[in-house]
Coordinates of C-alpha atoms and ligand atoms in Angstrom, one line a residue:
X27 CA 1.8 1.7 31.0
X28 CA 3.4 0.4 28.2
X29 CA 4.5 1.6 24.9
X30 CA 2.5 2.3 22.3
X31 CA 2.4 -0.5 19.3
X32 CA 1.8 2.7 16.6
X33 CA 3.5 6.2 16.5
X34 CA 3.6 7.8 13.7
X35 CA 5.9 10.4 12.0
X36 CA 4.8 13.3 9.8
X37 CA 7.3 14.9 7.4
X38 CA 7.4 18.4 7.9
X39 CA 8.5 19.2 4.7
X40 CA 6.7 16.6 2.4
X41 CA 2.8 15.1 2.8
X42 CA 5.3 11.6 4.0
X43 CA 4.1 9.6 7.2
X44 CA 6.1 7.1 8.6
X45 CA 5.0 4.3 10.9
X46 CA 7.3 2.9 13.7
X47 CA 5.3 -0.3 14.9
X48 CA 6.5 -2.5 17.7
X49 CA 4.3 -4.9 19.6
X50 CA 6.4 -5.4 22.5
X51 CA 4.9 -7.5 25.1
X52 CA 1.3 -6.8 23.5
X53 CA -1.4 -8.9 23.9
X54 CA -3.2 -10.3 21.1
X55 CA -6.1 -8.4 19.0
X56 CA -9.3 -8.1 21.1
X57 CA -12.6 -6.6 20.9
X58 CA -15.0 -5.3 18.5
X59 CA -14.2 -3.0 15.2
X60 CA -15.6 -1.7 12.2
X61 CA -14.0 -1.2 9.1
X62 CA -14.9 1.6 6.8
X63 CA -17.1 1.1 3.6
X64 CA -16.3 -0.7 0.3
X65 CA -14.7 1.0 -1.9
X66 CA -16.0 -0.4 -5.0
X67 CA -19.6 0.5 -3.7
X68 CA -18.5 3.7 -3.1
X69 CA -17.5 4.3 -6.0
X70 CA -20.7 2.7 -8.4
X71 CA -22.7 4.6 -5.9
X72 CA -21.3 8.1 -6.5
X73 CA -21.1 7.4 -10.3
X74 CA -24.6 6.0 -11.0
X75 CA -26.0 8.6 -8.4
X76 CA -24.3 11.0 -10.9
X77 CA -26.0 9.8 -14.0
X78 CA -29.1 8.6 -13.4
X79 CA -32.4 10.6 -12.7
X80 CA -33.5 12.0 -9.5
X81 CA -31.8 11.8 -6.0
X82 CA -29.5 9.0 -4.8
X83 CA -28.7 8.8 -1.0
X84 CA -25.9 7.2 0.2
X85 CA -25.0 5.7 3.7
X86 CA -21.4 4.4 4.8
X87 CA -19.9 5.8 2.2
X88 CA -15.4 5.5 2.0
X89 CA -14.1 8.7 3.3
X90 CA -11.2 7.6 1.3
X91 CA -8.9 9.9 -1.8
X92 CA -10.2 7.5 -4.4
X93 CA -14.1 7.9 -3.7
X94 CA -13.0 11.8 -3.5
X95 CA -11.4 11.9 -6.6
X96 CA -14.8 9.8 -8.0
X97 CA -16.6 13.1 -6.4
X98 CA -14.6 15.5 -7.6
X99 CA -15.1 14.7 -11.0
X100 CA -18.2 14.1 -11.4
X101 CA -19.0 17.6 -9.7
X102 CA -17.1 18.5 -12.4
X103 CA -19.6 17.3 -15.2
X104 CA -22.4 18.8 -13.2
X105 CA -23.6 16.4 -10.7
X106 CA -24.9 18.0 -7.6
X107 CA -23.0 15.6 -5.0
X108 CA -23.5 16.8 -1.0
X109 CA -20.0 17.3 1.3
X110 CA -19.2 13.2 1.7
X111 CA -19.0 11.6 5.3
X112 CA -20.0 8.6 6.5
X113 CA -23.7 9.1 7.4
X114 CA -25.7 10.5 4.2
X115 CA -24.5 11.8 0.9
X116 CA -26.9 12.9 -1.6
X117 CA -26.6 13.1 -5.0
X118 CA -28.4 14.7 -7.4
X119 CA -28.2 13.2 -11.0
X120 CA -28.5 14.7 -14.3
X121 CA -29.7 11.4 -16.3
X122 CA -27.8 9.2 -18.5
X123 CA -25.8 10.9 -21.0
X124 CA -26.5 14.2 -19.7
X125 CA -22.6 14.8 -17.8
X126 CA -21.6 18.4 -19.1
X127 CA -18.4 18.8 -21.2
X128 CA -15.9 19.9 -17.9
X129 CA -13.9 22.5 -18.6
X130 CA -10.6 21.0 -17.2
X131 CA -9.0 17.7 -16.6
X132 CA -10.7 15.0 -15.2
X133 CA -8.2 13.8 -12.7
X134 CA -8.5 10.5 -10.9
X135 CA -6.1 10.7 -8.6
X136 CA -4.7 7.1 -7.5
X137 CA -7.8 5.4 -8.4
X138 CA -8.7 2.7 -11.1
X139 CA -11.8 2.4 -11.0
X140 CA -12.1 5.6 -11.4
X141 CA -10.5 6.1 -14.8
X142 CA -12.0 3.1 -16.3
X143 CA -15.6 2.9 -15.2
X144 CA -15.8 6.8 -16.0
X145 CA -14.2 6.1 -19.5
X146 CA -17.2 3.7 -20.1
X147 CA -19.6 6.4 -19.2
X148 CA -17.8 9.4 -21.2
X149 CA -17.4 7.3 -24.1
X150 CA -21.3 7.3 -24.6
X151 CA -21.8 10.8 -24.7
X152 CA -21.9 12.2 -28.2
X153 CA -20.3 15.6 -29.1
X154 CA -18.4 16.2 -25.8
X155 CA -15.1 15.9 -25.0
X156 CA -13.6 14.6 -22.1
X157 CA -9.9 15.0 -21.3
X158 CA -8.8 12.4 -17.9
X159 CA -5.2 11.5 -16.3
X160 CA -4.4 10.8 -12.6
X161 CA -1.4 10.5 -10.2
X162 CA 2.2 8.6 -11.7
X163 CA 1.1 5.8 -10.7
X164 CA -2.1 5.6 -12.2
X165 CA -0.7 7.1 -15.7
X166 CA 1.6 3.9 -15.8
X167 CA -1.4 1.8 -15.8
X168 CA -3.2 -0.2 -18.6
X169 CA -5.8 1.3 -20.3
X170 CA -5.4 -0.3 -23.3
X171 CA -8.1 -2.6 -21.7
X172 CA -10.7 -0.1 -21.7
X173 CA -9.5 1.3 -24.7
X174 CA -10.2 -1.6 -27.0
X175 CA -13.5 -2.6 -26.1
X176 CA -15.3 1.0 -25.8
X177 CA -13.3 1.6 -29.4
X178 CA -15.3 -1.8 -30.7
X179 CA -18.6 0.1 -29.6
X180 CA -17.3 3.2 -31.7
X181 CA -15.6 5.0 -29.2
X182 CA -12.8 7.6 -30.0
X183 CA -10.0 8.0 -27.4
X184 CA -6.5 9.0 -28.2
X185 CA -3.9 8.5 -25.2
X186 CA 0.1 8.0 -24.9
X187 CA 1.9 5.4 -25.8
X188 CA -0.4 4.0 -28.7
X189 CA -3.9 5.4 -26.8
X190 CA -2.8 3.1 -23.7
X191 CA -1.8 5.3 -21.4
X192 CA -3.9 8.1 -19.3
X193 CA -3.3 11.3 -20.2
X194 CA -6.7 10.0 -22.8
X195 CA -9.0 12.4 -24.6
X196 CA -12.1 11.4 -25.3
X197 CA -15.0 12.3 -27.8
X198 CA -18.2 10.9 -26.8
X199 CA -20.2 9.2 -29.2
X200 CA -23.3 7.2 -30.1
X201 CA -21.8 3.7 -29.5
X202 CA -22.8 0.7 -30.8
X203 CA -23.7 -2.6 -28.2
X204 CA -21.1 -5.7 -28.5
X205 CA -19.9 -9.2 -27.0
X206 CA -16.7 -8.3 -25.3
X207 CA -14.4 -12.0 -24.7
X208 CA -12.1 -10.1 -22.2
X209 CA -8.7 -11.7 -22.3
X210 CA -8.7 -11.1 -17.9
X211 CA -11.1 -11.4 -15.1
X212 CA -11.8 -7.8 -14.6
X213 CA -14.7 -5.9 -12.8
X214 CA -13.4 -2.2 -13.9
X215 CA -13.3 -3.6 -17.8
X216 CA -16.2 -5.3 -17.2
X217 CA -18.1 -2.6 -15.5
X218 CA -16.9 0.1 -18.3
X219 CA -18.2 -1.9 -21.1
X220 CA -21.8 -2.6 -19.0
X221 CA -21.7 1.5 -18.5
X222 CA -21.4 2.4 -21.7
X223 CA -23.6 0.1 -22.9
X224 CA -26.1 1.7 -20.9
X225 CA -26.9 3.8 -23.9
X226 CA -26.2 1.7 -26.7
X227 CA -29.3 0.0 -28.6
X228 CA -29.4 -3.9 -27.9
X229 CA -27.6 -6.1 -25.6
X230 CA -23.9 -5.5 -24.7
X231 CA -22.3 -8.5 -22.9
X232 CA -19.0 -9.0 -21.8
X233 CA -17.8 -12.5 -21.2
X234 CA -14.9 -13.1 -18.9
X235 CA -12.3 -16.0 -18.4
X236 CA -13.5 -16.3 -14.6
X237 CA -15.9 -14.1 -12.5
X238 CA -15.1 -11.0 -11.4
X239 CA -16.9 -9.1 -8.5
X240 CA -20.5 -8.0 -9.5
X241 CA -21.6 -5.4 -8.0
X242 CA -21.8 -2.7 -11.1
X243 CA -24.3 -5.5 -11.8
X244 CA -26.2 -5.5 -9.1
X245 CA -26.3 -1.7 -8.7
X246 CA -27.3 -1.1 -11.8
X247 CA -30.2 -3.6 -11.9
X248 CA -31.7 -1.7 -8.6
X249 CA -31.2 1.4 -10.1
X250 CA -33.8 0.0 -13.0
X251 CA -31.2 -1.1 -15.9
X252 CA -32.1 -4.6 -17.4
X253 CA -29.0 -6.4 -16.4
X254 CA -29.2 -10.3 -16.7
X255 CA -26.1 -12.9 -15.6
X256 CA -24.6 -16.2 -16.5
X257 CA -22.4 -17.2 -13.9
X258 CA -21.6 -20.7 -15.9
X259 CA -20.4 -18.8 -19.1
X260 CA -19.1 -15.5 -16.4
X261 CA -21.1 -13.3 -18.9
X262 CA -22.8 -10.2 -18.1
X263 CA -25.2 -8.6 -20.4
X264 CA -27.0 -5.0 -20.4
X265 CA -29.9 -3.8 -22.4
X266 CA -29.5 -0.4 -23.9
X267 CA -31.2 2.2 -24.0
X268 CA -31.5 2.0 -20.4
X269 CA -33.0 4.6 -17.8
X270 CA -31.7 4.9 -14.4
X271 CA -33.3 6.7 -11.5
X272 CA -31.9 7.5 -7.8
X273 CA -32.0 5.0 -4.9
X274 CA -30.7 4.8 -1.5
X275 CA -27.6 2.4 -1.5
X276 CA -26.1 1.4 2.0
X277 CA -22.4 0.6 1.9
X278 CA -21.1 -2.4 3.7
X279 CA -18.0 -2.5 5.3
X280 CA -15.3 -3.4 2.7
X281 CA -13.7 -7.1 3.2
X282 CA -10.8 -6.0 1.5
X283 CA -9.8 -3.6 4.6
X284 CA -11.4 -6.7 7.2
X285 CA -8.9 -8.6 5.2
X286 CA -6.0 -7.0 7.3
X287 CA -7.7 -8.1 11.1
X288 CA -8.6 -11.2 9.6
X289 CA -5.1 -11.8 8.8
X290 CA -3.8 -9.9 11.8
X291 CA -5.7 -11.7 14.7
X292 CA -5.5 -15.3 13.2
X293 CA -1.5 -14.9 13.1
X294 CA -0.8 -13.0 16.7
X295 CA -1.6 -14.7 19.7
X296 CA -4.1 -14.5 21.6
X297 CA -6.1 -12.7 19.6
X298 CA -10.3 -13.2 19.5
X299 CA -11.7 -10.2 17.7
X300 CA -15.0 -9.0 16.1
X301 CA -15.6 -7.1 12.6
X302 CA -19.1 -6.2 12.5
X303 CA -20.8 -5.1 9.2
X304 CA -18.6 -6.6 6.2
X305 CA -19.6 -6.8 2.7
X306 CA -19.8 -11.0 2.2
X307 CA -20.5 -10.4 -1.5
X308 CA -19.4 -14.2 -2.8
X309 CA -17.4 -12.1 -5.6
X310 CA -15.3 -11.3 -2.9
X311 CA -14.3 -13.8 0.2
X312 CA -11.9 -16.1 -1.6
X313 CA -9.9 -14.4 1.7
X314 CA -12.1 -16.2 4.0
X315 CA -12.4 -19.3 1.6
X316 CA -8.3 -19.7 1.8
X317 CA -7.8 -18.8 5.5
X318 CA -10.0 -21.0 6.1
X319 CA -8.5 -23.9 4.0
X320 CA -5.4 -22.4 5.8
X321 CA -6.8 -23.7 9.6
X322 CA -8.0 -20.1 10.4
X323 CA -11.0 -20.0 13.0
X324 CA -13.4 -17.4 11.6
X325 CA -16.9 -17.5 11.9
X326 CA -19.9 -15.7 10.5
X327 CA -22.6 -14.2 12.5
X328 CA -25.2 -12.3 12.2
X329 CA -25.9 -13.0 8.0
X330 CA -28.3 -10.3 6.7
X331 CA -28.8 -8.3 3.4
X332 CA -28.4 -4.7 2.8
X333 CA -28.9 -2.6 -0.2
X334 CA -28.6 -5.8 -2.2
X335 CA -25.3 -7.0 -1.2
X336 CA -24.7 -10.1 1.7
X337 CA -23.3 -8.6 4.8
X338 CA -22.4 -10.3 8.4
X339 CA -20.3 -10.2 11.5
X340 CA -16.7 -12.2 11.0
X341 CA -15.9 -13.0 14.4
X342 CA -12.0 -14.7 14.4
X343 CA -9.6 -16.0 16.6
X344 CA -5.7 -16.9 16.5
X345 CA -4.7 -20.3 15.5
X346 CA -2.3 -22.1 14.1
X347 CA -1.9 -21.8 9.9
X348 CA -1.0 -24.5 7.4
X349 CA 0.8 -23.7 3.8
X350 CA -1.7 -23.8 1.0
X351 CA -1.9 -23.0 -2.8
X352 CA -4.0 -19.9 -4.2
X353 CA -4.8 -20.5 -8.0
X354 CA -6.8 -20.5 -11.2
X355 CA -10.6 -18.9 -10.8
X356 CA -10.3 -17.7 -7.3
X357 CA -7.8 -15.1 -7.8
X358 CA -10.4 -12.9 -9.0
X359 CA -11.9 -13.0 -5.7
X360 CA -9.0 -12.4 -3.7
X361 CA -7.2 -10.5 -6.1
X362 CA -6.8 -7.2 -3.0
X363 CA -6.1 -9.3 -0.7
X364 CA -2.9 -11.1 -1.7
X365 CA -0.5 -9.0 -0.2
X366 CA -1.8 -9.3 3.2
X367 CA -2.5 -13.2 2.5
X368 CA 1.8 -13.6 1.6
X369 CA 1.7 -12.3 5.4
X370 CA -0.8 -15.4 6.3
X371 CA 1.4 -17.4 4.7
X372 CA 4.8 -16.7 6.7
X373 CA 2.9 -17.8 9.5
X374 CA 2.0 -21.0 8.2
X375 CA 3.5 -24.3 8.4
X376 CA 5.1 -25.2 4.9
X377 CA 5.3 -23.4 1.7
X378 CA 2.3 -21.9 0.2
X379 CA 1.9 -21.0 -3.5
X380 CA 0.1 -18.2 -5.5
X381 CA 0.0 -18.2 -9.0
X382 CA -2.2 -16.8 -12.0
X383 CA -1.9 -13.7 -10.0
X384 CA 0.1 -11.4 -13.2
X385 CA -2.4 -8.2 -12.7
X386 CA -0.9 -7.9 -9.3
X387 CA 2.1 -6.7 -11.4
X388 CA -0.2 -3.6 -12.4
X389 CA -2.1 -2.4 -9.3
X390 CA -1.0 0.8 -7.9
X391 CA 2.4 -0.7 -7.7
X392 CA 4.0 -3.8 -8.9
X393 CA 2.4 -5.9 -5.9
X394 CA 4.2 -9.1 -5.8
X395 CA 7.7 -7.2 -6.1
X396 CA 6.7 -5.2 -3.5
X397 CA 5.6 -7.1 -1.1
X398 CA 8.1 -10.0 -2.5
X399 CA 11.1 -7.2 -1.2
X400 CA 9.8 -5.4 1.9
X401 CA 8.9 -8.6 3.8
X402 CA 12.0 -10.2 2.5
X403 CA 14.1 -7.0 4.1
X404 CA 12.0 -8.8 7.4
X405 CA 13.5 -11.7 7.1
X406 CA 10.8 -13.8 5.2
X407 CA 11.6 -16.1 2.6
X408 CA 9.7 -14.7 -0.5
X409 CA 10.5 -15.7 -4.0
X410 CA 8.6 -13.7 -6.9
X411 CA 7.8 -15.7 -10.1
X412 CA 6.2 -14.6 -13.2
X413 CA 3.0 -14.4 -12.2
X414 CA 2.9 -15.1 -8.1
X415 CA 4.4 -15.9 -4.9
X416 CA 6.3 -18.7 -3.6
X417 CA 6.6 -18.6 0.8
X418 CA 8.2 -20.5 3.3
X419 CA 6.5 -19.8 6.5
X420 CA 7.1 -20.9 9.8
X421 CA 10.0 -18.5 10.7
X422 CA 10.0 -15.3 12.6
X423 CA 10.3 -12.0 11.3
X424 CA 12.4 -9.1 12.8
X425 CA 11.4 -5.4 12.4
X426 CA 12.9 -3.4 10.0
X427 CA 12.7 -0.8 7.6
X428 CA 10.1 -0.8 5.1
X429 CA 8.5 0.8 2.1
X430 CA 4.9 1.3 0.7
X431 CA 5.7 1.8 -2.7
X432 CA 3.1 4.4 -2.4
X433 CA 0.7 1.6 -2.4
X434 CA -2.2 1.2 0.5
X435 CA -2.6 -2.1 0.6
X436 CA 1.4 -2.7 0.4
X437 CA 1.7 0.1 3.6
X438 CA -1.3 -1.9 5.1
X439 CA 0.4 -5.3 4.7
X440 CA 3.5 -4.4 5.9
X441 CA 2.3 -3.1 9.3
X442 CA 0.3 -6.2 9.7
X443 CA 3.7 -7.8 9.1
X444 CA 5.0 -5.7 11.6
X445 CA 2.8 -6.7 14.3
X446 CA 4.1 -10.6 13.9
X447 CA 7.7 -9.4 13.9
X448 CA 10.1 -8.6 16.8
X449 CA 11.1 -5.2 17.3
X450 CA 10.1 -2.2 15.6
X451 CA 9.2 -1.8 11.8
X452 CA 9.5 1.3 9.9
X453 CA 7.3 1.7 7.2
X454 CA 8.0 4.6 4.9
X455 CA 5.6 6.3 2.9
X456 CA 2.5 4.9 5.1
X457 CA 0.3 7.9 4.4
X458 CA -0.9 6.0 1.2
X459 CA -3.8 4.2 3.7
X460 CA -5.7 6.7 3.2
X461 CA -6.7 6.3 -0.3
X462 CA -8.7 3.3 0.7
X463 CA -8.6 3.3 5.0
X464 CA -7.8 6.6 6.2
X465 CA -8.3 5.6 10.1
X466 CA -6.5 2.3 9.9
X467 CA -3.8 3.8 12.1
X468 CA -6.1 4.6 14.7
X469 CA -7.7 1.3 14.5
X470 CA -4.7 -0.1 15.3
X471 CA -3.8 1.7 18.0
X472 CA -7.2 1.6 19.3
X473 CA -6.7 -2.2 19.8
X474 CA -3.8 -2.2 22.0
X475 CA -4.9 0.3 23.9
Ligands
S3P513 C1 -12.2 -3.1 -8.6 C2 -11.8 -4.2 -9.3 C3 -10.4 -4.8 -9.2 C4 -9.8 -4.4 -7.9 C5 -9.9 -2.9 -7.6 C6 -11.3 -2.5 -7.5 C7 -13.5 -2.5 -8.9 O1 -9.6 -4.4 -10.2 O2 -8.4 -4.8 -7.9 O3 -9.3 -2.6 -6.4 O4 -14.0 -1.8 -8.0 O5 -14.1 -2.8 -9.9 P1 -9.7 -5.2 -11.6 O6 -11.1 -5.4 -12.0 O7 -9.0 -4.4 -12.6 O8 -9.0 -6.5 -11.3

């Protein structure tokens, strides 16, 4: 038998995993997988099923940290939400702008959307308040960007660093609807100024420089908000006072986690492999739209709805990648999936280009640095710029040892990396995969077995 592509490594004196990947005389990437559900439907799901009337159920839901730090708070502010695993959560809400006052720290953990869509809620619940924070990472993160338009509705917030930094306290209060011009394409601004205006009287609409994904939009319209959209102005407005009331939401696969296979079996040879079930929201395959472009040979099958959102099979098989340039209103769409599309790219002929990609620079970690660095320490030829990514591809990479910056997608990345590369990689600090695909380890290994 031969040896394993994966083993991993568990710190006994810290919560650290390493991964030591080689892929020896491995085949390609065959067969058929599944990848767990979106995250950012987890998330809406869990938070409207928390304040809107009645039960919500929920199938497919991420089994993830950040969808249990979601839980966890909301539990906190009284929502009656059922053990989560993948095959039905239930919810019980309370109604809008009946959370409870917690009596401790909302903590989000390492998760964005967390903290901002939940600000938008809080922020529209008069005389409580609401204190919220989460891990290092997520307290050096902008909130500044949530801040400002909930405090044009007549919000009150108070945080570090001039109210733009979690640690935030929040008082709740009857807010006021608005047109919010967001300086960035953003679904978690967006989506916190649509929550909060849930309970405002009139329209609040948030206008963005290019769309962002959509589906606090379209949740919130089948949980019974008026929610209309303009995709030529990217506007999104929401009629206050609004009621909500429980639904059953299934939870497509997340494209962001397929993103990793996709990448993965077009690059290594040999490869012909099946993701069944994937969220095809359009708000969310400019991946597909740029491998594509790239040469990649992926194919949809089996197109369906579910719950509202597209879904369908992505069947894809290796091939040979050509150098391409990622800018301007489709970084929005692709904006998770550009530290495993750097990866594409050193497999591609010539030298592709990614720019107008600066928020990458405040994810959980400073993205294009860190993936810029680690696949560098490979032997790639990365340059950073000010606001993207400049790669040669077409030479190899050797393994080496690597770091996740704490961040999934950066751990994620890396081992896909890895499996392109001769010899082993190292990856340090791999255990942060779980936050958005706790069993991508075990998918791995599962396809080399
Ligand atoms: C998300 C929106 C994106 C994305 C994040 C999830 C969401 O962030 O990067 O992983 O669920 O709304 P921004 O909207 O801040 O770009």
């Amino acid at each position: 038998m031969s040896a394993p592509v994966l083993t991993l490594q568990s710190s006994p004196d810290s919560d650290e995993t390493t991964w030591h990947i080689n892929p020896g005389q491995a085949s390609g990437l065959r067969g058929t997988i599944q990848v767990p559900g979106d995250k950012s439907i987890s998330h809406r799901a869990l938070m409207l099923g928390a304040i809107a009337q009645g039960e919500t159920q929920i199938r497919g839901l991420l089994l993830g940290e950040d969808p249990r730090s979601t839980a966890a708070c909301f539990r906190a502010m009284g929502a009656e939400i059922s053990e989560l695993n993948t095959t039905l959560v239930t919810v019980r809400g309370l109604g809008l702008g009946k959370l409870q006052e917690p009596n401790q720290v909302l903590d989000a953990g390492n998760s964005g959307t967390t903290l901002r869509l939940m600000m938008g809620i809080l922020a529209s619940h008069p005389d409580r308040l609401f204190t919220v924070t989460g891990d290092a990472s997520l307290r050096s993160r902008p909130m500044g960007r949530v801040v400002t338009p909930l405090r044009q509705m007549g919000a009150q917030i108070w945080g570090r660093k001039g109210d733009t930094l979690a640690p935030l306290a929040i008082r709740g209060q009857q807010l006021q609807p608005t047109h919010y011009h967001s300086p960035i394409a953003s679904a978690q601004v967006k989506s916190a100024v649509l929550l909060a205006g849930l309970l405002a009287e009139g329209q609040t609409t948030v206008t963005e420089p290019a769309l962002s994904r959509d589906h606090s939009e379209r949740m919130l319209r089948a949980f019974g908000a008026k929610v209309t959209v303009d995709p030529e102005t990217c506007s999104a407005t929401v009629t206050g006072p609004a009621s909500l009331f429980g639904q059953s939401v299934v939870v497509p696969g997340d494209i962001s986690s397929a993103a990793f296979w996709l990448v993965a079996a077009a690059i290594v040879p040999n490869s012909d492999l099946l993701i069944e079930n994937v969220g095809v929201n359009p708000t969310r395959t400019g991946i597909l739209d740029i491998l594509l472009e790239m040469g990649a040979d992926i194919t949809l099958e089996n197109a369906r709805e579910a719950a509202g959102e597209p879904v369908a099979d992505l069947r894809v098989r290796s091939s040979k990648l050509k150098a391409c340039t990622i800018e301007g209103s489709i970084i929005p769409r692709l904006i998770d999936e550009i530290p495993v599309l750097a990866v594409a790219a050193i497999a591609a002929q010539g030298t592709t280009l990614i720019r107008d990609a600066q928020e990458l620079r405040v994810k959980e970690s400073d993205r294009l640095a860190a993936i810029a660095s680690q696949l560098n320490r490979m032997g790639a030829r990365v340059t950073e710029t000010a606001d993207g990514l400049e790669i040669t591809g077409g030479g190899a990479l050797q393994g080496a040892e690597v770091d996740s910056f704490t961040d999934h997608r950066i751990a994620m990345s890396l081992a896909i990396a890895a499996l392109y590369a001769s010899g082993t990689t190292t990856i340090h600090r791999a255990e942060a995969a779980a936050i958005s695909y706790p069993v991508f380890a075990d998918t791995l290994r599962s396809l080399f077995s």
